[in-house]
XYZ file of C-alpha atoms in Angstrom:
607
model
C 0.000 0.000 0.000
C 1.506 3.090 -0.485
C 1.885 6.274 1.403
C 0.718 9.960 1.020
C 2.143 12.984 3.631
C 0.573 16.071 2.899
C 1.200 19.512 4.271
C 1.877 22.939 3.785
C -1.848 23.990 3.897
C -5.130 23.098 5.666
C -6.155 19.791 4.809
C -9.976 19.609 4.373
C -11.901 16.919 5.596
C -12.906 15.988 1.958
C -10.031 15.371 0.601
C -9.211 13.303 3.618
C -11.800 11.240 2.565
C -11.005 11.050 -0.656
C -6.869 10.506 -1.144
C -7.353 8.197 1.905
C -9.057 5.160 -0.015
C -6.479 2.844 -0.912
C -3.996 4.096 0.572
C -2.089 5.100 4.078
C -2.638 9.231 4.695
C -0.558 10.819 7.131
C -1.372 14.973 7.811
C 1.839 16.667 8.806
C 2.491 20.561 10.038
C 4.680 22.360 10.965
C 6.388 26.172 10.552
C 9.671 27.027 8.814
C 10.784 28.213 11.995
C 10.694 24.581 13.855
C 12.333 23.093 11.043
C 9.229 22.407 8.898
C 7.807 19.264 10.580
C 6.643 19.613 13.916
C 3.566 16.995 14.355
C 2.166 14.435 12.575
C -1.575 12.546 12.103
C -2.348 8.324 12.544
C -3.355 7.331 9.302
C -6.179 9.781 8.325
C -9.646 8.253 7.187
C -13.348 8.959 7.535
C -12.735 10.327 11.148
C -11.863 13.712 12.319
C -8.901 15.096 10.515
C -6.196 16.499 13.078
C -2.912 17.086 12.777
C -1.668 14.559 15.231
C 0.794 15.149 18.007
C 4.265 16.377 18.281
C 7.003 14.402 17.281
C 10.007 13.146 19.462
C 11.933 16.601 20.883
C 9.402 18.528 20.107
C 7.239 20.630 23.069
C 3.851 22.201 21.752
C 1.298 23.661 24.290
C -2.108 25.694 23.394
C -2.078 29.085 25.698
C -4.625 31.710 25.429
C -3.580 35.759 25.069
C -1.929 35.626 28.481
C 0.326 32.594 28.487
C -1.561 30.572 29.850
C -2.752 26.626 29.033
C -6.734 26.760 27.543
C -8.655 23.887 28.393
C -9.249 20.579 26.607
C -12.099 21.417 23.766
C -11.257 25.470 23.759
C -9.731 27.520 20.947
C -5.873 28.901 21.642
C -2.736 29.823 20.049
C -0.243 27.228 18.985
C 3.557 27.668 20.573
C 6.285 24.989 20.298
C 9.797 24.880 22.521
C 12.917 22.436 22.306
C 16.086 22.121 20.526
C 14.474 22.032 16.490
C 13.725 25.617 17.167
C 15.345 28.435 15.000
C 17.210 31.467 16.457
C 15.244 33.744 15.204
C 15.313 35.852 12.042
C 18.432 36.880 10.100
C 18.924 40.668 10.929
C 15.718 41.126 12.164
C 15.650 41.610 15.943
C 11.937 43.182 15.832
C 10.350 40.275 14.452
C 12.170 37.656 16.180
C 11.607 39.379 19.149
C 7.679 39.065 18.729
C 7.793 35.862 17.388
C 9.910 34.339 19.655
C 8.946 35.075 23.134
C 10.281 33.573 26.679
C 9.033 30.047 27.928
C 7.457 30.608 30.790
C 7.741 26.568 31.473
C 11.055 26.475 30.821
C 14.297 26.805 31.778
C 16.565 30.072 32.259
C 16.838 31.764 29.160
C 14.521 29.412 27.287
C 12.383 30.616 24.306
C 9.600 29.239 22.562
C 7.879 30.156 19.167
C 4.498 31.812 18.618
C 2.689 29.670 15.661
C 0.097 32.535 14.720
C -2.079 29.286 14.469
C -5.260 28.710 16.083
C -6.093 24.962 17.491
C -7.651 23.179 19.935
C -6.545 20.670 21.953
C -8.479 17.248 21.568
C -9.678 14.940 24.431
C -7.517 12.186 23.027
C -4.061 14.209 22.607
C -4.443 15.022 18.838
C -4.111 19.148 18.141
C -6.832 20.444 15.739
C -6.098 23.069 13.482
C -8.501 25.789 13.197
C -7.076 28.959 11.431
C -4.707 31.748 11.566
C -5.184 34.093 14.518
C -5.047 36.862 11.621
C -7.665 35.328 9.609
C -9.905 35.476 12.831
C -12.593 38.016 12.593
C -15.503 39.670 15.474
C -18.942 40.156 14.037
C -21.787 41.592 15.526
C -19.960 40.439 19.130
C -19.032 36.953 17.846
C -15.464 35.891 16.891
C -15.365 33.710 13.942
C -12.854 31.534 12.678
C -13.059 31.670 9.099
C -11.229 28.607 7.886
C -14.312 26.751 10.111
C -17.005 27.965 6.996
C -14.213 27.523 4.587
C -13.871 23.451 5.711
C -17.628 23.116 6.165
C -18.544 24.521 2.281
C -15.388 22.279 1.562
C -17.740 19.399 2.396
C -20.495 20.335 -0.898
C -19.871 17.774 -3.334
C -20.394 20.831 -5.527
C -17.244 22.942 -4.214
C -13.896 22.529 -5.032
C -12.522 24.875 -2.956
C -13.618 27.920 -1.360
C -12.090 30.976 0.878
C -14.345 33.232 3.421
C -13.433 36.885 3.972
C -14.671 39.858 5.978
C -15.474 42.411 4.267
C -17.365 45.946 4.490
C -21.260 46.095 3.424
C -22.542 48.779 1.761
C -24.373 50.053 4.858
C -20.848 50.156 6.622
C -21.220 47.223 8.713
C -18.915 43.991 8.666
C -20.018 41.035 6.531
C -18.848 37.803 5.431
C -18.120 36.916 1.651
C -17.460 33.418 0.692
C -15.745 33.399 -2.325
C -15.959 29.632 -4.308
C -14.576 27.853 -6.659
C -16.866 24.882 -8.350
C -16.245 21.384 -9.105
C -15.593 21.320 -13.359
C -18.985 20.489 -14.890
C -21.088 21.671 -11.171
C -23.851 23.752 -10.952
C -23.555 26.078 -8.205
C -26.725 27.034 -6.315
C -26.280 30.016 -3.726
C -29.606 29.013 -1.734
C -28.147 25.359 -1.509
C -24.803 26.703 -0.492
C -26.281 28.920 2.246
C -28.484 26.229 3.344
C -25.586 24.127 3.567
C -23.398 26.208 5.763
C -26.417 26.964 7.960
C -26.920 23.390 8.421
C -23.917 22.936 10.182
C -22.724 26.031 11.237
C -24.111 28.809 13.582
C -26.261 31.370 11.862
C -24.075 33.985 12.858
C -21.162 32.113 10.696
C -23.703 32.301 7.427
C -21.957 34.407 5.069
C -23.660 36.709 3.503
C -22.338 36.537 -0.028
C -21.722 33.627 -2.209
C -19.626 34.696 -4.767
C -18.098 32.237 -7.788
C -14.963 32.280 -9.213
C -13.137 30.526 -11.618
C -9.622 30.340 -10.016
C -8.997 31.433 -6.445
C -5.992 33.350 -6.612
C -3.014 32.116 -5.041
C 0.092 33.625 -3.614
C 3.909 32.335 -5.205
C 4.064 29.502 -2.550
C 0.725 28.202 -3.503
C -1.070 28.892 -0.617
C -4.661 31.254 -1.078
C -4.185 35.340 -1.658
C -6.871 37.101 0.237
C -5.708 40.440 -1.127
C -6.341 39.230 -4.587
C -9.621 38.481 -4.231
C -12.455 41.011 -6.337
C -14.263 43.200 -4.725
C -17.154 41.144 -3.217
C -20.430 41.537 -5.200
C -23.155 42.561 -2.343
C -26.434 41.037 -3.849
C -28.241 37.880 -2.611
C -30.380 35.268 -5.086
C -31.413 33.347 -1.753
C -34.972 32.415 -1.719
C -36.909 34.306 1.430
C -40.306 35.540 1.861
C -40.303 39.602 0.711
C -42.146 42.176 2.790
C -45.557 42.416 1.464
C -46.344 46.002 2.886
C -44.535 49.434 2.206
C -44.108 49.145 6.596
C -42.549 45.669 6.359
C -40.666 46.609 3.495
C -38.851 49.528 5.781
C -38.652 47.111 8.326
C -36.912 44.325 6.347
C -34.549 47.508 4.576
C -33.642 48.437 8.350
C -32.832 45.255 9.529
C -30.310 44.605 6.844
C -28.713 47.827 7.339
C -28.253 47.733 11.134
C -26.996 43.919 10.425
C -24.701 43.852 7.934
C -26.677 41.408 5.206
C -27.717 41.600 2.121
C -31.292 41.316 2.653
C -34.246 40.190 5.090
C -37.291 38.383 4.760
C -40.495 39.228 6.499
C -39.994 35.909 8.670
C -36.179 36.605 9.528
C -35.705 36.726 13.409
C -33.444 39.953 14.749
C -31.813 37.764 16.615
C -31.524 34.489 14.555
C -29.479 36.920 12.166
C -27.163 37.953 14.618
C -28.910 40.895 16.428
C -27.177 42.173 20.065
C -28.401 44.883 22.622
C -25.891 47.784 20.020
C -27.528 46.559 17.131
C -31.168 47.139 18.896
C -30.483 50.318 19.916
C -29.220 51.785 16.480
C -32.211 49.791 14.565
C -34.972 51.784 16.616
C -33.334 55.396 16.499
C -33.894 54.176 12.463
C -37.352 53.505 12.980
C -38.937 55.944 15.290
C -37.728 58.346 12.277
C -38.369 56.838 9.349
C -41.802 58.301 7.801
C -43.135 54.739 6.342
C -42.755 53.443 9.915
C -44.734 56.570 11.295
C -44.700 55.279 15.243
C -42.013 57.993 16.811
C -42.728 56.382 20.008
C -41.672 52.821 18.867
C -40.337 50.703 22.284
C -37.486 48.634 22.472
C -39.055 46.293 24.033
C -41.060 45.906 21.046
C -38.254 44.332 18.785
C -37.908 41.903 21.979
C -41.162 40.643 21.734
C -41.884 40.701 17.799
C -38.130 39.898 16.459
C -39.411 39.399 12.486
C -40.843 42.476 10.538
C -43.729 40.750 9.755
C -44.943 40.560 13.668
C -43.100 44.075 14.248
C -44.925 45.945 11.344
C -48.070 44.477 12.711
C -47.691 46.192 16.325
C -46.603 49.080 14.711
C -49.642 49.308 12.721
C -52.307 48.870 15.101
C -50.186 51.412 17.350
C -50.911 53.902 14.787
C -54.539 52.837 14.584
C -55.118 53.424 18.112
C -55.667 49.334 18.719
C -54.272 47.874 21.834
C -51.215 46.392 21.353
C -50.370 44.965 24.455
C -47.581 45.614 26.915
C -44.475 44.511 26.043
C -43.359 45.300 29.799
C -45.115 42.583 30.827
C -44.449 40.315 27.999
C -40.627 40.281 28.568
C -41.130 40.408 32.274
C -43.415 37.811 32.490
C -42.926 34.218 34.150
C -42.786 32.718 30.390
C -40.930 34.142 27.628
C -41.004 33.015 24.387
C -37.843 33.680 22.891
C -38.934 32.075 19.513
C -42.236 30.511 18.807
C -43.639 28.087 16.847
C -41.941 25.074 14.913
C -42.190 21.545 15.021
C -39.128 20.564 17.026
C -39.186 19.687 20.546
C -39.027 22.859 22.736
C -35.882 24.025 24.769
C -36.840 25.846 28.323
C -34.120 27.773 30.116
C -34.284 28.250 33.717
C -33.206 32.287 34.343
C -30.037 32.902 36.290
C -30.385 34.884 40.066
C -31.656 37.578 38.122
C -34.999 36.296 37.355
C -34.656 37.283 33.546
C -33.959 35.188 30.623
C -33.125 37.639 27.952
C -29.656 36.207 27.453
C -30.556 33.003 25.953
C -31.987 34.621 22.405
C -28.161 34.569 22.262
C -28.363 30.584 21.725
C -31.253 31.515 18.501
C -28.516 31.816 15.624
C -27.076 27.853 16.784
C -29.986 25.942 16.948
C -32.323 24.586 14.184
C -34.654 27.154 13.226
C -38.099 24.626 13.972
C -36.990 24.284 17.581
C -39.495 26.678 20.322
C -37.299 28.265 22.826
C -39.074 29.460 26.080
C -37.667 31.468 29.000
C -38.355 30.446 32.335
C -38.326 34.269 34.695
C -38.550 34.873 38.121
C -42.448 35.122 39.094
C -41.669 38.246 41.227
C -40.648 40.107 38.436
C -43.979 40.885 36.753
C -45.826 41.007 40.185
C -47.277 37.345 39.116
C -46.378 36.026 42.744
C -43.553 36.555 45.321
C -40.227 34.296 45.236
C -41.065 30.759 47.292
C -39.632 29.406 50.307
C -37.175 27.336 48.169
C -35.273 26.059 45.149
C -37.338 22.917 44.892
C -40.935 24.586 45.515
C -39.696 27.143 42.541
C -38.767 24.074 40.785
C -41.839 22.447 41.144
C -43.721 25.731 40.215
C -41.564 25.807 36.913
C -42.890 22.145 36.286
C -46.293 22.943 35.824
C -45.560 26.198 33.572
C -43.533 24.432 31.414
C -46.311 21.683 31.260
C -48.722 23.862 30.764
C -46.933 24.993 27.822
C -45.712 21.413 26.677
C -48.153 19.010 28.673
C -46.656 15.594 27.390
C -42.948 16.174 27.222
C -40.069 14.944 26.051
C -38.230 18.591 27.730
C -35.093 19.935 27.420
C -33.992 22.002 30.564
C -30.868 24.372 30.484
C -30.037 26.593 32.997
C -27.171 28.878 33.637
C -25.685 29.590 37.150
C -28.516 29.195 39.923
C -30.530 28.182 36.658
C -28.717 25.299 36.913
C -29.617 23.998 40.259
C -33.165 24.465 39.477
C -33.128 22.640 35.981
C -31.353 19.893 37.963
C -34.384 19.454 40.745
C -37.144 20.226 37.811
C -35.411 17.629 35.467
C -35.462 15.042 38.705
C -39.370 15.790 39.135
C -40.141 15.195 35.741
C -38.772 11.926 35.860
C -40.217 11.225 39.533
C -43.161 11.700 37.497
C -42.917 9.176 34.897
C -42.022 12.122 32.307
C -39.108 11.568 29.859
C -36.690 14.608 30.447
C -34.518 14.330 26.711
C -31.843 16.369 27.761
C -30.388 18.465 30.876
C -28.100 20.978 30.290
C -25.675 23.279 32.929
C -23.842 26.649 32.689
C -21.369 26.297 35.350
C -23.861 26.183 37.871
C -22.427 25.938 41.529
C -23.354 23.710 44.351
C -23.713 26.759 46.351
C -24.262 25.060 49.371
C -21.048 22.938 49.307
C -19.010 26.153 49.107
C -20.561 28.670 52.506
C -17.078 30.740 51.795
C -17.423 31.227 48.437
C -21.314 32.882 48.609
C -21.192 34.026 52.189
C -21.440 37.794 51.097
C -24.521 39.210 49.932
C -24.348 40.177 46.043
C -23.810 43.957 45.309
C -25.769 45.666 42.962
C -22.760 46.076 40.973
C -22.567 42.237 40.487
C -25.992 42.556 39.040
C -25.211 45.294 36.918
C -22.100 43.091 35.511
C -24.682 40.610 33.764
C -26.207 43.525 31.815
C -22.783 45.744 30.746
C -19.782 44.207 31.508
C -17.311 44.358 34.960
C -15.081 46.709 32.860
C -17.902 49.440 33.103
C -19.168 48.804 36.467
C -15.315 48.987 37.576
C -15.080 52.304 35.968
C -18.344 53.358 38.077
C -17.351 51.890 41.520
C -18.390 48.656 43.532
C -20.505 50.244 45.711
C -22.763 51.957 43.342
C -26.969 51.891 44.368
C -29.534 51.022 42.079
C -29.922 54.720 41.358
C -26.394 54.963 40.035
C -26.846 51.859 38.217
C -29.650 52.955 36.330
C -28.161 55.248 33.699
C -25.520 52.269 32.971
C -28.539 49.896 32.145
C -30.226 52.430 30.035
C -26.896 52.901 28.339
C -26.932 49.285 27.028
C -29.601 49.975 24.646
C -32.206 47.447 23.752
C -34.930 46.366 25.889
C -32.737 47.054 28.698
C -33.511 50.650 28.298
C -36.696 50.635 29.211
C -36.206 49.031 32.202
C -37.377 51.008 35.397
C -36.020 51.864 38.427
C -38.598 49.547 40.129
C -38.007 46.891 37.829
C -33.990 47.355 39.190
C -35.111 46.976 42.481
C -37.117 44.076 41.658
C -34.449 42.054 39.897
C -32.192 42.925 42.822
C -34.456 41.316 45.230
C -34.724 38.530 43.260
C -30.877 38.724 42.532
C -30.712 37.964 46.554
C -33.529 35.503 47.250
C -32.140 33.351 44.799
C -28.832 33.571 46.357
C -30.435 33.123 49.770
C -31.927 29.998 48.455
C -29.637 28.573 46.649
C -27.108 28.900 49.925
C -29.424 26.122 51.691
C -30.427 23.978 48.850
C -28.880 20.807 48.568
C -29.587 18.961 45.129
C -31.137 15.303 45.365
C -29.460 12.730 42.785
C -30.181 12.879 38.981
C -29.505 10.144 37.397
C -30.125 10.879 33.420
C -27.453 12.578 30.822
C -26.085 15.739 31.735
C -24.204 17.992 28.902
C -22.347 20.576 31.452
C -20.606 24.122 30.294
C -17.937 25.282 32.481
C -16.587 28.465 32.561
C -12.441 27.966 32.194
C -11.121 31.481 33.140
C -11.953 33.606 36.138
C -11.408 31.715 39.236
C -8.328 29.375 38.222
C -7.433 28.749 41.717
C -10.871 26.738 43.015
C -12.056 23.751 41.343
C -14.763 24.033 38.352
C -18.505 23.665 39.043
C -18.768 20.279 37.838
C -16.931 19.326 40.956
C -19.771 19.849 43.352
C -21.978 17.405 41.374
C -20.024 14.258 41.639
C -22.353 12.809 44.158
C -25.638 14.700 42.387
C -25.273 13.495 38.908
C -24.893 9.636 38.413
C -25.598 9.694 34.888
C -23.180 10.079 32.308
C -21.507 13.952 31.984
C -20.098 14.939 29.028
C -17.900 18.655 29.919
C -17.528 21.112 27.398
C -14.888 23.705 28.465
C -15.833 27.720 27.521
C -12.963 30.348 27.495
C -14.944 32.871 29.720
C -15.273 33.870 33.100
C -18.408 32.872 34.866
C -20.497 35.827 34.517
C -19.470 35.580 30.845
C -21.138 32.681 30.311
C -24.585 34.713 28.678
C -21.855 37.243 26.127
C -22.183 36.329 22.368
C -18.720 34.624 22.092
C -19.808 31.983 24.953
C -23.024 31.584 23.561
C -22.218 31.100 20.009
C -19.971 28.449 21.504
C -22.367 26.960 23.510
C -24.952 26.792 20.874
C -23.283 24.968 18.511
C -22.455 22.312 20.818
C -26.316 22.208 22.471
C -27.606 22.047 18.876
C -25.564 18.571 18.533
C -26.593 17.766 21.455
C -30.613 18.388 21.541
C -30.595 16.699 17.653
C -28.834 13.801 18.974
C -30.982 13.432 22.455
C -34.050 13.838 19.991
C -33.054 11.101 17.795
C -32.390 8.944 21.085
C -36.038 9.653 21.786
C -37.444 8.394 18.773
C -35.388 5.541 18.780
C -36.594 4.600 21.869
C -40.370 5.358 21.021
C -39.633 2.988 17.986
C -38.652 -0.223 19.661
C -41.601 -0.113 21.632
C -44.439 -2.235 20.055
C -46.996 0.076 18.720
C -45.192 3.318 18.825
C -44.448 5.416 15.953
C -42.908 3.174 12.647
């Protein structure tokens, strides 16, 4: 049999496939810099293609932006030490010095040598590649590795190769451009393409141009010129469903500004297409003046609660009607939101952190499949509905009949994040104590709060509150110790539907912020034993061990841990999420499959 070793660029999973039939496939890698080769693959087949481990005298470790090692699963920078290292660069002090940088697990004097290259570090030892650090872009709040859409439309049978940029839209805002080259003798279909990267990537990873070429350009070495690509072409031949009013058509025009794309359909979510609390706040200054819209006193809470034009023209017209048009207060305060309705897919409910909202978790919309409901589980207190009970597991059992009465029959999926977490966890065991099928659990670095008294002794500040809505860097700027009156102004600042919050809604959520924290200090969970998919937070308190920790004697189903490169109260920003979503939608299709395989073997269920 013979043998192929290929290197020098990305290897796609496709051609993996396909120059690994007959014969024995090694990947290689490895800089000019560590004397070429560096790691190598096993034999590369159908499986996931990696490119292997180090070889013998060779030291590689994944470190994040500070030096230090990310966790199995999460996304770093490669560096390699030892003796095949280069000195550096010939007359060029300046680059060797930010290339080649002390080794802070080394010896005296020891260097080792910043890749540029972005992997991950598999559960198995293997080192994934994902992309250059400079061909990593931020979107709309998420960071995208491009080389992850370039592998995925690498898997059409009707590409033969393809290269995704970042690139300015004509309404100013950043955009992705896919440029692709077709198989000889392919049709290419730009709806089918889309469809296909949607299918396995986030929707916040869609690019919004397909663009064919004949030859991708390519530098002297052979590898792909970015800065020889044309000038991206910003029109769209995607099939959608077009505004069928002169208000939805202003709608559908002011969504694709404030978003970067090419163009909206009536049916397009805000947030399914990559809307954020910025985004929100820019798109209704638009609307409140633009004359077709003719509503000057449009909410933000509005676009919370009717996210497609179609809904959001129709509130806007019976607002100028006179009609009654509801509160939106109380829709987004209430004890269920809907974060997206309809479909046909089983329905996800997430359990609200100690803040009583769920608002965060529209953040998970772009990831999962568009025909799965999403519901937010919120604080009773919040919209006056009733006051906080005694305990986690009389909340938890109140949470049980909502989300029945919403989804009588089950299967559920429960996620919660932080204190979510813990209640998800006793919901998901009375479910089951019930004789209900619970298809999936999943935790945010929830805390056994309990198990650690030191740890959650103090009573939150407001400022910790605050944190969830702008960010510590801002409430460090404004002080610790600032009261809900200070606070305020910082909320309103972050735009969206947080600007119409209230100084009495504030107050509210900061009650609830400590009752849950009171609660949570004397709950102790009762044993679960289904699947658990668990999210823990990997930076922010490296010196105590993770959440998952404090459910060793809680959980005695199987856990599968999925490290996130973010601090706790991180866990709800669009980075996290986009991670988490992605993983969650694998997850939920694969728990949902379970479920119907299990409904099948029975005699007389479904065939």
């Amino acid at each position: 049999m013979s043998t192929l070793l290929v290197g020098g660029e990305a290897l796609r999973p496709d051609l993996a496939r396909r120059w690994s039939r007959g014969r024995t496939m090694v990947n290689a890698y490895g800089p000019t810099e560590t004397t070429i080769v560096t790691t190598m693959s096993d034999p590369l087949g159908d499986g996931p293609v990696t490119i292997g481990v180090p070889i013998r005298g060779v030291a590689a470790v994944v470190l994040d932006e500070r030096l230090r090692p990310v966790p199995i699963g999460a996304t770093g920078e490669l560096y390699f030490a030892g003796p095949e290292l280069a000195r550096g660069y010939y007359r060029r002090p300046a680059a060797t010095a930010s290339r080649f940088v002390a080794d802070p697990f080394g010896g005296p004097a020891s260097l080792m040598y910043r890749s540029g290259d972005l992997v991950r570090l598999r559960a198995d030892g293997d080192i994934e590649y994902i992309g250059r650090r400079d061909h990593q872009v931020k979107i709309r709040g998420f960071r995208i590795e491009l080389a992850e859409i370039d592998s995925v439309l690498g898997l059409h049978p009707s590409v033969d190769t393809a290269v995704t940029v970042a690139a300015t839209a004509p309404g100013g805002d950043t955009a992705l451009v896919a440029y692709v080259r077709t198989v000889p003798g392919a049709a290419m279909s730009k709806g089918e393409l889309r469809a296909h990267v949607a299918a396995n990537l986030p929707r916040h990873m869609v690019p919004a141009v397909f663009q064919e070429l004949d030859e991708i350009p390519l530098t002297p070495v052979g590898k792909r010129d970015r800065d020889a690509l044309p000038e991206p072409e910003f029109t769209s031949t995607s099939e959608f469903e077009p505004p069928r009013t002169p208000i939805e058509a202003g709608i559908c025009e002011a969504f694709a500004r404030q978003l970067g794309v090419a163009r909206v359909g009536r049916d397009d979510s805000f947030f399914e297409l990559g809307g954020n609390s910025l985004a929100a706040t820019k798109l209704v200054a638009e609307l409140r003046t633009a004359p077709e819209i003719g509503v000057p006193d449009l909410s933000a809470q509005w676009l919370f609660a009717d996210v497609t034009p179609a809904a959001l023209a129709q509130r806007c017209v019976m607002a100028r009607e006179g009609g009654s048009i509801g509160d939106p207060s109380v829709e987004v305060l209430g004890e269920v939101l809907t974060i997206r309705a309809g479909g046909s897919g089983t329905p996800l409910f997430c359990v609200h952190p100690a803040m009583g909202l769920s608002w965060s978790y529209a953040g998970l919309l772009p990831a999962l499949d568009r025909d799965r409901p999403v519901y937010g589980l919120q604080a009773p207190a919040l919209s006056g509905a009733a006051d906080m009970p005694d305990s986690v597991a009389e909340l938890a059992c109140r949470y049980v009949d909502t989300i029945r009465s919403v989804y009588p029959d089950g299967p559920y999926h429960l996620l919660g994040w932080s204190i979510g977490g813990l209640i998800a966890q006793e919901m998901a065991g009375l479910l089951v104590a019930d004789g209900q099928r619970v298809a999936s659990l999943t935790m945010l670095d929830s805390y056994v709060v309990s198990q650690r008294p030191s740890d959650f002794a103090a009573a939150p500040s407001v400022a910790e509150l605050v944190a969830e809505f702008v960010g510590s860097d801002e409430v460090s700027a404004n002080g610790a110790d600032m009261t809900i009156e200070e606070a305020a102004p910082l909320v309103a600042a972050a735009g969206g539907a947080l600007g119409t919050l209230t100084i009495d809604d504030l107050h509210l959520m900061y009650e609830t912020y400590l009752r849950s924290t009171e609660l949570a200090r004397t709950f102790a969970p009762t044993r679960y034993p289904g699947e658990v998919l668990f999210f823990t937070a990997a930076e922010g308190r490296p010196e105590d061990p993770p959440a998952i920790t404090d459910w060793a004697n809680h959980l005695t189903g199987e856990v599968h841990e999925d490290a996130v490169s973010c601090t706790h109260a991180e866990m709800a920003s669009p980075e996290a999420l986009a991670h988490i979503g992605k993983r969650l939608n694998d997850h939920l299709r694969n728990a949902d499959w379970q479920h119907q395989l299990a409904i099948r073997s029975i005699p007389g269920g479904d065939s």
